Amino acid sequence: MPVSEWTDADTVTAQQIWAEYQQQHDLSDRTGQTAGIDPASGRVWFGESARDIVAQMDVEGVSSPLYFARVGFQSYLRKGGHR
């Protein structure tokens, strides 16, 4: 699915997949890593960054948009500096 076709429903589905995954797996050793969630397949990828996950996908020949989350954090990225 092209990025332009990503919908709010895809976001909700990916968030549900991620919530269920976290309940079923011990992720304490992955805190701070990036998780990429594919709402179409339900697959969860892990890496040091979104770029790392995309590289893994390229090696496997997989091309689909993902929802990214940071393990152990409420948001993937926060913009703005500390003053």
PDB file of N, CA, C and O in Angstrom:
ATOM      1  N   MET A   1       0.848  -1.169   0.000  1.00  0.00           N
ATOM      2  CA  MET A   1       0.000   0.000   0.000  1.00  0.00           C
ATOM      3  C   MET A   1       0.893   1.231   0.000  1.00  0.00           C
ATOM      4  O   MET A   1       1.745   1.356   0.862  1.00  0.00           O
ATOM      5  N   PRO A   2       0.723   2.118  -0.945  1.00  0.00           N
ATOM      6  CA  PRO A   2       1.500   3.353  -0.953  1.00  0.00           C
ATOM      7  C   PRO A   2       1.192   4.200   0.286  1.00  0.00           C
ATOM      8  O   PRO A   2       0.096   4.141   0.831  1.00  0.00           O
ATOM      9  N   VAL A   3       2.171   4.981   0.711  1.00  0.00           N
ATOM     10  CA  VAL A   3       2.001   5.803   1.903  1.00  0.00           C
ATOM     11  C   VAL A   3       0.774   6.690   1.773  1.00  0.00           C
ATOM     12  O   VAL A   3       0.054   6.915   2.736  1.00  0.00           O
ATOM     13  N   SER A   4       0.479   7.162   0.580  1.00  0.00           N
ATOM     14  CA  SER A   4      -0.671   8.046   0.385  1.00  0.00           C
ATOM     15  C   SER A   4      -1.985   7.337   0.696  1.00  0.00           C
ATOM     16  O   SER A   4      -2.999   7.990   0.899  1.00  0.00           O
ATOM     17  N   GLU A   5      -1.971   6.020   0.726  1.00  0.00           N
ATOM     18  CA  GLU A   5      -3.184   5.267   1.030  1.00  0.00           C
ATOM     19  C   GLU A   5      -3.299   4.885   2.505  1.00  0.00           C
ATOM     20  O   GLU A   5      -4.224   4.182   2.889  1.00  0.00           O
ATOM     21  N   TRP A   6      -2.360   5.306   3.317  1.00  0.00           N
ATOM     22  CA  TRP A   6      -2.408   5.023   4.759  1.00  0.00           C
ATOM     23  C   TRP A   6      -3.606   5.752   5.336  1.00  0.00           C
ATOM     24  O   TRP A   6      -3.817   6.932   5.076  1.00  0.00           O
ATOM     25  N   THR A   7      -4.399   5.066   6.119  1.00  0.00           N
ATOM     26  CA  THR A   7      -5.611   5.661   6.670  1.00  0.00           C
ATOM     27  C   THR A   7      -5.555   5.693   8.192  1.00  0.00           C
ATOM     28  O   THR A   7      -4.698   5.054   8.813  1.00  0.00           O
ATOM     29  N   ASP A   8      -6.491   6.403   8.770  1.00  0.00           N
ATOM     30  CA  ASP A   8      -6.611   6.412  10.232  1.00  0.00           C
ATOM     31  C   ASP A   8      -6.888   5.001  10.742  1.00  0.00           C
ATOM     32  O   ASP A   8      -6.431   4.624  11.818  1.00  0.00           O
ATOM     33  N   ALA A   9      -7.621   4.222   9.970  1.00  0.00           N
ATOM     34  CA  ALA A   9      -7.916   2.835  10.357  1.00  0.00           C
ATOM     35  C   ALA A   9      -6.633   2.010  10.419  1.00  0.00           C
ATOM     36  O   ALA A   9      -6.492   1.136  11.294  1.00  0.00           O
ATOM     37  N   ASP A  10      -5.676   2.275   9.516  1.00  0.00           N
ATOM     38  CA  ASP A  10      -4.389   1.578   9.560  1.00  0.00           C
ATOM     39  C   ASP A  10      -3.655   1.910  10.861  1.00  0.00           C
ATOM     40  O   ASP A  10      -3.064   1.027  11.483  1.00  0.00           O
ATOM     41  N   THR A  11      -3.704   3.161  11.255  1.00  0.00           N
ATOM     42  CA  THR A  11      -3.064   3.576  12.503  1.00  0.00           C
ATOM     43  C   THR A  11      -3.693   2.863  13.691  1.00  0.00           C
ATOM     44  O   THR A  11      -2.989   2.325  14.551  1.00  0.00           O
ATOM     45  N   VAL A  12      -5.015   2.835  13.736  1.00  0.00           N
ATOM     46  CA  VAL A  12      -5.719   2.174  14.838  1.00  0.00           C
ATOM     47  C   VAL A  12      -5.382   0.690  14.872  1.00  0.00           C
ATOM     48  O   VAL A  12      -5.089   0.121  15.933  1.00  0.00           O
ATOM     49  N   THR A  13      -5.375   0.039  13.713  1.00  0.00           N
ATOM     50  CA  THR A  13      -5.051  -1.390  13.639  1.00  0.00           C
ATOM     51  C   THR A  13      -3.632  -1.645  14.124  1.00  0.00           C
ATOM     52  O   THR A  13      -3.394  -2.559  14.917  1.00  0.00           O
ATOM     53  N   ALA A  14      -2.685  -0.831  13.670  1.00  0.00           N
ATOM     54  CA  ALA A  14      -1.290  -1.003  14.083  1.00  0.00           C
ATOM     55  C   ALA A  14      -1.142  -0.795  15.589  1.00  0.00           C
ATOM     56  O   ALA A  14      -0.418  -1.542  16.256  1.00  0.00           O
ATOM     57  N   GLN A  15      -1.835   0.192  16.138  1.00  0.00           N
ATOM     58  CA  GLN A  15      -1.767   0.431  17.580  1.00  0.00           C
ATOM     59  C   GLN A  15      -2.356  -0.744  18.360  1.00  0.00           C
ATOM     60  O   GLN A  15      -1.832  -1.119  19.413  1.00  0.00           O
ATOM     61  N   GLN A  16      -3.413  -1.347  17.851  1.00  0.00           N
ATOM     62  CA  GLN A  16      -4.001  -2.515  18.510  1.00  0.00           C
ATOM     63  C   GLN A  16      -3.044  -3.703  18.457  1.00  0.00           C
ATOM     64  O   GLN A  16      -2.859  -4.407  19.451  1.00  0.00           O
ATOM     65  N   ILE A  17      -2.435  -3.922  17.289  1.00  0.00           N
ATOM     66  CA  ILE A  17      -1.456  -5.008  17.150  1.00  0.00           C
ATOM     67  C   ILE A  17      -0.313  -4.798  18.137  1.00  0.00           C
ATOM     68  O   ILE A  17       0.112  -5.734  18.825  1.00  0.00           O
ATOM     69  N   TRP A  18       0.176  -3.572  18.234  1.00  0.00           N
ATOM     70  CA  TRP A  18       1.287  -3.259  19.135  1.00  0.00           C
ATOM     71  C   TRP A  18       0.897  -3.472  20.593  1.00  0.00           C
ATOM     72  O   TRP A  18       1.665  -4.038  21.375  1.00  0.00           O
ATOM     73  N   ALA A  19      -0.288  -3.041  20.971  1.00  0.00           N
ATOM     74  CA  ALA A  19      -0.750  -3.226  22.356  1.00  0.00           C
ATOM     75  C   ALA A  19      -0.831  -4.715  22.697  1.00  0.00           C
ATOM     76  O   ALA A  19      -0.379  -5.138  23.776  1.00  0.00           O
ATOM     77  N   GLU A  20      -1.382  -5.511  21.803  1.00  0.00           N
ATOM     78  CA  GLU A  20      -1.489  -6.952  22.040  1.00  0.00           C
ATOM     79  C   GLU A  20      -0.107  -7.601  22.088  1.00  0.00           C
ATOM     80  O   GLU A  20       0.144  -8.462  22.936  1.00  0.00           O
ATOM     81  N   TYR A  21       0.776  -7.196  21.205  1.00  0.00           N
ATOM     82  CA  TYR A  21       2.125  -7.754  21.171  1.00  0.00           C
ATOM     83  C   TYR A  21       2.838  -7.503  22.495  1.00  0.00           C
ATOM     84  O   TYR A  21       3.489  -8.385  23.043  1.00  0.00           O
ATOM     85  N   GLN A  22       2.706  -6.287  23.015  1.00  0.00           N
ATOM     86  CA  GLN A  22       3.356  -5.938  24.280  1.00  0.00           C
ATOM     87  C   GLN A  22       2.818  -6.758  25.445  1.00  0.00           C
ATOM     88  O   GLN A  22       3.557  -7.074  26.381  1.00  0.00           O
ATOM     89  N   GLN A  23       1.535  -7.095  25.402  1.00  0.00           N
ATOM     90  CA  GLN A  23       0.942  -7.899  26.469  1.00  0.00           C
ATOM     91  C   GLN A  23       1.415  -9.348  26.406  1.00  0.00           C
ATOM     92  O   GLN A  23       1.515 -10.016  27.425  1.00  0.00           O
ATOM     93  N   GLN A  24       1.708  -9.829  25.210  1.00  0.00           N
ATOM     94  CA  GLN A  24       2.054 -11.240  25.020  1.00  0.00           C
ATOM     95  C   GLN A  24       3.551 -11.526  25.077  1.00  0.00           C
ATOM     96  O   GLN A  24       3.953 -12.679  25.132  1.00  0.00           O
ATOM     97  N   HIS A  25       4.391 -10.480  25.020  1.00  0.00           N
ATOM     98  CA  HIS A  25       5.835 -10.680  24.962  1.00  0.00           C
ATOM     99  C   HIS A  25       6.550  -9.820  26.004  1.00  0.00           C
ATOM    100  O   HIS A  25       6.148  -8.702  26.265  1.00  0.00           O
ATOM    101  N   ASP A  26       7.622 -10.367  26.552  1.00  0.00           N
ATOM    102  CA  ASP A  26       8.483  -9.611  27.466  1.00  0.00           C
ATOM    103  C   ASP A  26       9.449  -8.792  26.624  1.00  0.00           C
ATOM    104  O   ASP A  26      10.317  -9.346  25.941  1.00  0.00           O
ATOM    105  N   LEU A  27       9.296  -7.488  26.649  1.00  0.00           N
ATOM    106  CA  LEU A  27      10.124  -6.607  25.835  1.00  0.00           C
ATOM    107  C   LEU A  27      11.145  -5.833  26.660  1.00  0.00           C
ATOM    108  O   LEU A  27      11.740  -4.875  26.174  1.00  0.00           O
ATOM    109  N   SER A  28      11.372  -6.252  27.897  1.00  0.00           N
ATOM    110  CA  SER A  28      12.269  -5.510  28.783  1.00  0.00           C
ATOM    111  C   SER A  28      13.687  -5.401  28.221  1.00  0.00           C
ATOM    112  O   SER A  28      14.374  -4.410  28.465  1.00  0.00           O
ATOM    113  N   ASP A  29      14.119  -6.365  27.441  1.00  0.00           N
ATOM    114  CA  ASP A  29      15.464  -6.306  26.859  1.00  0.00           C
ATOM    115  C   ASP A  29      15.496  -5.483  25.563  1.00  0.00           C
ATOM    116  O   ASP A  29      16.551  -5.298  24.976  1.00  0.00           O
ATOM    117  N   ARG A  30      14.346  -4.965  25.135  1.00  0.00           N
ATOM    118  CA  ARG A  30      14.282  -4.171  23.903  1.00  0.00           C
ATOM    119  C   ARG A  30      13.942  -2.702  24.167  1.00  0.00           C
ATOM    120  O   ARG A  30      13.700  -1.954  23.235  1.00  0.00           O
ATOM    121  N   THR A  31      13.930  -2.283  25.429  1.00  0.00           N
ATOM    122  CA  THR A  31      13.591  -0.894  25.760  1.00  0.00           C
ATOM    123  C   THR A  31      14.495   0.066  24.992  1.00  0.00           C
ATOM    124  O   THR A  31      15.708  -0.097  24.966  1.00  0.00           O
ATOM    125  N   GLY A  32      13.859   1.038  24.349  1.00  0.00           N
ATOM    126  CA  GLY A  32      14.581   2.031  23.561  1.00  0.00           C
ATOM    127  C   GLY A  32      14.704   1.687  22.096  1.00  0.00           C
ATOM    128  O   GLY A  32      14.999   2.545  21.278  1.00  0.00           O
ATOM    129  N   GLN A  33      14.489   0.415  21.740  1.00  0.00           N
ATOM    130  CA  GLN A  33      14.546   0.030  20.338  1.00  0.00           C
ATOM    131  C   GLN A  33      13.308   0.531  19.603  1.00  0.00           C
ATOM    132  O   GLN A  33      12.313   0.906  20.213  1.00  0.00           O
ATOM    133  N   THR A  34      13.375   0.506  18.295  1.00  0.00           N
ATOM    134  CA  THR A  34      12.249   0.879  17.453  1.00  0.00           C
ATOM    135  C   THR A  34      11.498  -0.380  17.054  1.00  0.00           C
ATOM    136  O   THR A  34      12.104  -1.402  16.745  1.00  0.00           O
ATOM    137  N   ALA A  35      10.179  -0.286  17.078  1.00  0.00           N
ATOM    138  CA  ALA A  35       9.324  -1.360  16.576  1.00  0.00           C
ATOM    139  C   ALA A  35       8.573  -0.822  15.365  1.00  0.00           C
ATOM    140  O   ALA A  35       8.065   0.297  15.392  1.00  0.00           O
ATOM    141  N   GLY A  36       8.544  -1.600  14.311  1.00  0.00           N
ATOM    142  CA  GLY A  36       7.779  -1.251  13.115  1.00  0.00           C
ATOM    143  C   GLY A  36       6.638  -2.236  12.982  1.00  0.00           C
ATOM    144  O   GLY A  36       6.870  -3.445  12.930  1.00  0.00           O
ATOM    145  N   ILE A  37       5.417  -1.741  12.968  1.00  0.00           N
ATOM    146  CA  ILE A  37       4.237  -2.602  12.951  1.00  0.00           C
ATOM    147  C   ILE A  37       3.539  -2.482  11.607  1.00  0.00           C
ATOM    148  O   ILE A  37       3.188  -1.383  11.178  1.00  0.00           O
ATOM    149  N   ASP A  38       3.334  -3.617  10.952  1.00  0.00           N
ATOM    150  CA  ASP A  38       2.639  -3.668   9.668  1.00  0.00           C
ATOM    151  C   ASP A  38       1.172  -3.988   9.935  1.00  0.00           C
ATOM    152  O   ASP A  38       0.852  -5.102  10.339  1.00  0.00           O
ATOM    153  N   PRO A  39       0.268  -3.042   9.715  1.00  0.00           N
ATOM    154  CA  PRO A  39      -1.144  -3.289  10.015  1.00  0.00           C
ATOM    155  C   PRO A  39      -1.792  -4.302   9.079  1.00  0.00           C
ATOM    156  O   PRO A  39      -2.781  -4.932   9.438  1.00  0.00           O
ATOM    157  N   ALA A  40      -1.226  -4.500   7.895  1.00  0.00           N
ATOM    158  CA  ALA A  40      -1.808  -5.447   6.941  1.00  0.00           C
ATOM    159  C   ALA A  40      -1.492  -6.890   7.316  1.00  0.00           C
ATOM    160  O   ALA A  40      -2.368  -7.753   7.300  1.00  0.00           O
ATOM    161  N   SER A  41      -0.234  -7.159   7.695  1.00  0.00           N
ATOM    162  CA  SER A  41       0.169  -8.535   8.007  1.00  0.00           C
ATOM    163  C   SER A  41       0.197  -8.829   9.497  1.00  0.00           C
ATOM    164  O   SER A  41       0.183  -9.993   9.899  1.00  0.00           O
ATOM    165  N   GLY A  42       0.293  -7.780  10.322  1.00  0.00           N
ATOM    166  CA  GLY A  42       0.410  -7.967  11.760  1.00  0.00           C
ATOM    167  C   GLY A  42       1.828  -8.227  12.213  1.00  0.00           C
ATOM    168  O   GLY A  42       2.082  -8.426  13.398  1.00  0.00           O
ATOM    169  N   ARG A  43       2.771  -8.210  11.290  1.00  0.00           N
ATOM    170  CA  ARG A  43       4.170  -8.483  11.643  1.00  0.00           C
ATOM    171  C   ARG A  43       4.771  -7.293  12.386  1.00  0.00           C
ATOM    172  O   ARG A  43       4.510  -6.139  12.062  1.00  0.00           O
ATOM    173  N   VAL A  44       5.612  -7.600  13.368  1.00  0.00           N
ATOM    174  CA  VAL A  44       6.314  -6.581  14.138  1.00  0.00           C
ATOM    175  C   VAL A  44       7.808  -6.763  13.895  1.00  0.00           C
ATOM    176  O   VAL A  44       8.349  -7.857  14.062  1.00  0.00           O
ATOM    177  N   TRP A  45       8.445  -5.688  13.467  1.00  0.00           N
ATOM    178  CA  TRP A  45       9.883  -5.667  13.208  1.00  0.00           C
ATOM    179  C   TRP A  45      10.568  -4.888  14.322  1.00  0.00           C
ATOM    180  O   TRP A  45      10.000  -3.955  14.871  1.00  0.00           O
ATOM    181  N   PHE A  46      11.829  -5.234  14.645  1.00  0.00           N
ATOM    182  CA  PHE A  46      12.591  -4.509  15.650  1.00  0.00           C
ATOM    183  C   PHE A  46      13.941  -4.099  15.084  1.00  0.00           C
ATOM    184  O   PHE A  46      14.541  -4.825  14.288  1.00  0.00           O
ATOM    185  N   GLY A  47      14.407  -2.925  15.505  1.00  0.00           N
ATOM    186  CA  GLY A  47      15.718  -2.446  15.098  1.00  0.00           C
ATOM    187  C   GLY A  47      16.116  -1.265  15.950  1.00  0.00           C
ATOM    188  O   GLY A  47      15.360  -0.810  16.802  1.00  0.00           O
ATOM    189  N   GLU A  48      17.316  -0.752  15.689  1.00  0.00           N
ATOM    190  CA  GLU A  48      17.805   0.402  16.432  1.00  0.00           C
ATOM    191  C   GLU A  48      17.117   1.688  15.995  1.00  0.00           C
ATOM    192  O   GLU A  48      17.059   2.648  16.746  1.00  0.00           O
ATOM    193  N   SER A  49      16.591   1.702  14.761  1.00  0.00           N
ATOM    194  CA  SER A  49      15.934   2.896  14.227  1.00  0.00           C
ATOM    195  C   SER A  49      14.961   2.468  13.128  1.00  0.00           C
ATOM    196  O   SER A  49      14.985   1.322  12.680  1.00  0.00           O
ATOM    197  N   ALA A  50      14.141   3.416  12.695  1.00  0.00           N
ATOM    198  CA  ALA A  50      13.236   3.140  11.574  1.00  0.00           C
ATOM    199  C   ALA A  50      14.060   2.810  10.331  1.00  0.00           C
ATOM    200  O   ALA A  50      13.704   1.900   9.567  1.00  0.00           O
ATOM    201  N   ARG A  51      15.145   3.507  10.140  1.00  0.00           N
ATOM    202  CA  ARG A  51      16.023   3.247   8.982  1.00  0.00           C
ATOM    203  C   ARG A  51      16.564   1.822   9.025  1.00  0.00           C
ATOM    204  O   ARG A  51      16.642   1.143   7.998  1.00  0.00           O
ATOM    205  N   ASP A  52      16.923   1.343  10.201  1.00  0.00           N
ATOM    206  CA  ASP A  52      17.420  -0.020  10.373  1.00  0.00           C
ATOM    207  C   ASP A  52      16.337  -1.035   9.983  1.00  0.00           C
ATOM    208  O   ASP A  52      16.607  -2.028   9.309  1.00  0.00           O
ATOM    209  N   ILE A  53      15.108  -0.785  10.390  1.00  0.00           N
ATOM    210  CA  ILE A  53      14.000  -1.687  10.076  1.00  0.00           C
ATOM    211  C   ILE A  53      13.746  -1.709   8.567  1.00  0.00           C
ATOM    212  O   ILE A  53      13.550  -2.773   7.972  1.00  0.00           O
ATOM    213  N   VAL A  54      13.764  -0.544   7.929  1.00  0.00           N
ATOM    214  CA  VAL A  54      13.555  -0.474   6.489  1.00  0.00           C
ATOM    215  C   VAL A  54      14.656  -1.253   5.759  1.00  0.00           C
ATOM    216  O   VAL A  54      14.388  -1.955   4.780  1.00  0.00           O
ATOM    217  N   ALA A  55      15.884  -1.180   6.253  1.00  0.00           N
ATOM    218  CA  ALA A  55      16.982  -1.944   5.650  1.00  0.00           C
ATOM    219  C   ALA A  55      16.729  -3.447   5.779  1.00  0.00           C
ATOM    220  O   ALA A  55      16.978  -4.206   4.833  1.00  0.00           O
ATOM    221  N   GLN A  56      16.220  -3.879   6.931  1.00  0.00           N
ATOM    222  CA  GLN A  56      15.882  -5.291   7.119  1.00  0.00           C
ATOM    223  C   GLN A  56      14.804  -5.724   6.123  1.00  0.00           C
ATOM    224  O   GLN A  56      14.879  -6.808   5.543  1.00  0.00           O
ATOM    225  N   MET A  57      13.819  -4.861   5.959  1.00  0.00           N
ATOM    226  CA  MET A  57      12.727  -5.162   5.029  1.00  0.00           C
ATOM    227  C   MET A  57      13.249  -5.275   3.598  1.00  0.00           C
ATOM    228  O   MET A  57      12.835  -6.168   2.851  1.00  0.00           O
ATOM    229  N   ASP A  58      14.165  -4.380   3.213  1.00  0.00           N
ATOM    230  CA  ASP A  58      14.750  -4.422   1.876  1.00  0.00           C
ATOM    231  C   ASP A  58      15.454  -5.751   1.631  1.00  0.00           C
ATOM    232  O   ASP A  58      15.326  -6.336   0.565  1.00  0.00           O
ATOM    233  N   VAL A  59      16.205  -6.235   2.632  1.00  0.00           N
ATOM    234  CA  VAL A  59      16.919  -7.508   2.508  1.00  0.00           C
ATOM    235  C   VAL A  59      15.929  -8.649   2.267  1.00  0.00           C
ATOM    236  O   VAL A  59      16.188  -9.554   1.473  1.00  0.00           O
ATOM    237  N   GLU A  60      14.779  -8.595   2.937  1.00  0.00           N
ATOM    238  CA  GLU A  60      13.772  -9.645   2.791  1.00  0.00           C
ATOM    239  C   GLU A  60      12.835  -9.421   1.608  1.00  0.00           C
ATOM    240  O   GLU A  60      11.959 -10.231   1.342  1.00  0.00           O
ATOM    241  N   GLY A  61      12.997  -8.287   0.932  1.00  0.00           N
ATOM    242  CA  GLY A  61      12.150  -7.997  -0.225  1.00  0.00           C
ATOM    243  C   GLY A  61      10.731  -7.600   0.143  1.00  0.00           C
ATOM    244  O   GLY A  61       9.807  -7.753  -0.645  1.00  0.00           O
ATOM    245  N   VAL A  62      10.575  -7.070   1.341  1.00  0.00           N
ATOM    246  CA  VAL A  62       9.253  -6.651   1.823  1.00  0.00           C
ATOM    247  C   VAL A  62       9.135  -5.140   1.667  1.00  0.00           C
ATOM    248  O   VAL A  62      10.052  -4.397   2.019  1.00  0.00           O
ATOM    249  N   SER A  63       7.999  -4.712   1.142  1.00  0.00           N
ATOM    250  CA  SER A  63       7.779  -3.279   0.952  1.00  0.00           C
ATOM    251  C   SER A  63       6.352  -2.938   1.357  1.00  0.00           C
ATOM    252  O   SER A  63       5.413  -3.144   0.592  1.00  0.00           O
ATOM    253  N   SER A  64       6.207  -2.466   2.572  1.00  0.00           N
ATOM    254  CA  SER A  64       4.892  -2.036   3.035  1.00  0.00           C
ATOM    255  C   SER A  64       5.096  -0.945   4.081  1.00  0.00           C
ATOM    256  O   SER A  64       6.089  -0.950   4.802  1.00  0.00           O
ATOM    257  N   PRO A  65       4.176  -0.003   4.156  1.00  0.00           N
ATOM    258  CA  PRO A  65       4.316   1.063   5.155  1.00  0.00           C
ATOM    259  C   PRO A  65       4.104   0.517   6.565  1.00  0.00           C
ATOM    260  O   PRO A  65       3.333  -0.416   6.778  1.00  0.00           O
ATOM    261  N   LEU A  66       4.815   1.098   7.493  1.00  0.00           N
ATOM    262  CA  LEU A  66       4.755   0.646   8.883  1.00  0.00           C
ATOM    263  C   LEU A  66       4.378   1.789   9.809  1.00  0.00           C
ATOM    264  O   LEU A  66       4.605   2.954   9.517  1.00  0.00           O
ATOM    265  N   TYR A  67       3.869   1.406  10.967  1.00  0.00           N
ATOM    266  CA  TYR A  67       3.644   2.310  12.085  1.00  0.00           C
ATOM    267  C   TYR A  67       4.833   2.083  13.013  1.00  0.00           C
ATOM    268  O   TYR A  67       5.153   0.943  13.356  1.00  0.00           O
ATOM    269  N   PHE A  68       5.506   3.155  13.424  1.00  0.00           N
ATOM    270  CA  PHE A  68       6.685   3.012  14.276  1.00  0.00           C
ATOM    271  C   PHE A  68       6.383   3.409  15.709  1.00  0.00           C
ATOM    272  O   PHE A  68       5.660   4.369  15.968  1.00  0.00           O
ATOM    273  N   ALA A  69       6.958   2.637  16.636  1.00  0.00           N
ATOM    274  CA  ALA A  69       6.820   2.908  18.065  1.00  0.00           C
ATOM    275  C   ALA A  69       8.186   2.700  18.705  1.00  0.00           C
ATOM    276  O   ALA A  69       9.020   1.949  18.192  1.00  0.00           O
ATOM    277  N   ARG A  70       8.416   3.364  19.817  1.00  0.00           N
ATOM    278  CA  ARG A  70       9.646   3.186  20.570  1.00  0.00           C
ATOM    279  C   ARG A  70       9.298   2.309  21.774  1.00  0.00           C
ATOM    280  O   ARG A  70       8.412   2.645  22.562  1.00  0.00           O
ATOM    281  N   VAL A  71       9.990   1.180  21.907  1.00  0.00           N
ATOM    282  CA  VAL A  71       9.710   0.226  22.981  1.00  0.00           C
ATOM    283  C   VAL A  71       9.951   0.892  24.332  1.00  0.00           C
ATOM    284  O   VAL A  71      11.013   1.455  24.587  1.00  0.00           O
ATOM    285  N   GLY A  72       8.926   0.865  25.181  1.00  0.00           N
ATOM    286  CA  GLY A  72       9.028   1.417  26.528  1.00  0.00           C
ATOM    287  C   GLY A  72       8.682   2.887  26.634  1.00  0.00           C
ATOM    288  O   GLY A  72       8.791   3.468  27.708  1.00  0.00           O
ATOM    289  N   PHE A  73       8.274   3.512  25.539  1.00  0.00           N
ATOM    290  CA  PHE A  73       7.952   4.935  25.534  1.00  0.00           C
ATOM    291  C   PHE A  73       6.564   5.161  24.948  1.00  0.00           C
ATOM    292  O   PHE A  73       6.076   4.366  24.166  1.00  0.00           O
ATOM    293  N   GLN A  74       5.947   6.279  25.313  1.00  0.00           N
ATOM    294  CA  GLN A  74       4.607   6.606  24.828  1.00  0.00           C
ATOM    295  C   GLN A  74       4.607   7.075  23.379  1.00  0.00           C
ATOM    296  O   GLN A  74       3.619   6.938  22.683  1.00  0.00           O
ATOM    297  N   SER A  75       5.714   7.682  22.946  1.00  0.00           N
ATOM    298  CA  SER A  75       5.777   8.183  21.573  1.00  0.00           C
ATOM    299  C   SER A  75       7.095   7.759  20.944  1.00  0.00           C
ATOM    300  O   SER A  75       8.074   7.484  21.638  1.00  0.00           O
ATOM    301  N   TYR A  76       7.110   7.733  19.632  1.00  0.00           N
ATOM    302  CA  TYR A  76       8.320   7.347  18.920  1.00  0.00           C
ATOM    303  C   TYR A  76       9.372   8.453  18.963  1.00  0.00           C
ATOM    304  O   TYR A  76      10.540   8.219  19.196  1.00  0.00           O
ATOM    305  N   LEU A  77       8.914   9.680  18.751  1.00  0.00           N
ATOM    306  CA  LEU A  77       9.833  10.800  18.657  1.00  0.00           C
ATOM    307  C   LEU A  77       9.161  12.044  19.216  1.00  0.00           C
ATOM    308  O   LEU A  77       7.983  12.269  18.976  1.00  0.00           O
ATOM    309  N   ARG A  78       9.907  12.818  19.949  1.00  0.00           N
ATOM    310  CA  ARG A  78       9.406  14.102  20.439  1.00  0.00           C
ATOM    311  C   ARG A  78      10.202  15.203  19.792  1.00  0.00           C
ATOM    312  O   ARG A  78      11.417  15.153  19.757  1.00  0.00           O
ATOM    313  N   LYS A  79       9.491  16.187  19.289  1.00  0.00           N
ATOM    314  CA  LYS A  79      10.167  17.330  18.676  1.00  0.00           C
ATOM    315  C   LYS A  79      10.311  18.444  19.702  1.00  0.00           C
ATOM    316  O   LYS A  79       9.498  18.581  20.594  1.00  0.00           O
ATOM    317  N   GLY A  80      11.330  19.224  19.537  1.00  0.00           N
ATOM    318  CA  GLY A  80      11.542  20.359  20.431  1.00  0.00           C
ATOM    319  C   GLY A  80      12.655  20.070  21.413  1.00  0.00           C
ATOM    320  O   GLY A  80      12.895  18.936  21.789  1.00  0.00           O
ATOM    321  N   GLY A  81      13.307  21.102  21.824  1.00  0.00           N
ATOM    322  CA  GLY A  81      14.407  20.952  22.746  1.00  0.00           C
ATOM    323  C   GLY A  81      14.039  21.328  24.156  1.00  0.00           C
ATOM    324  O   GLY A  81      12.976  21.867  24.424  1.00  0.00           O
ATOM    325  N   HIS A  82      14.926  21.042  25.045  1.00  0.00           N
ATOM    326  CA  HIS A  82      14.760  21.431  26.452  1.00  0.00           C
ATOM    327  C   HIS A  82      15.396  22.797  26.634  1.00  0.00           C
ATOM    328  O   HIS A  82      16.487  23.052  26.159  1.00  0.00           O
ATOM    329  N   ARG A  83      14.723  23.655  27.349  1.00  0.00           N
ATOM    330  CA  ARG A  83      15.269  24.999  27.574  1.00  0.00           C
ATOM    331  C   ARG A  83      15.549  25.220  29.029  1.00  0.00           C
ATOM    332  O   ARG A  83      15.018  24.757  29.900  1.00  0.00           O
TER     333      ARG A  83
END
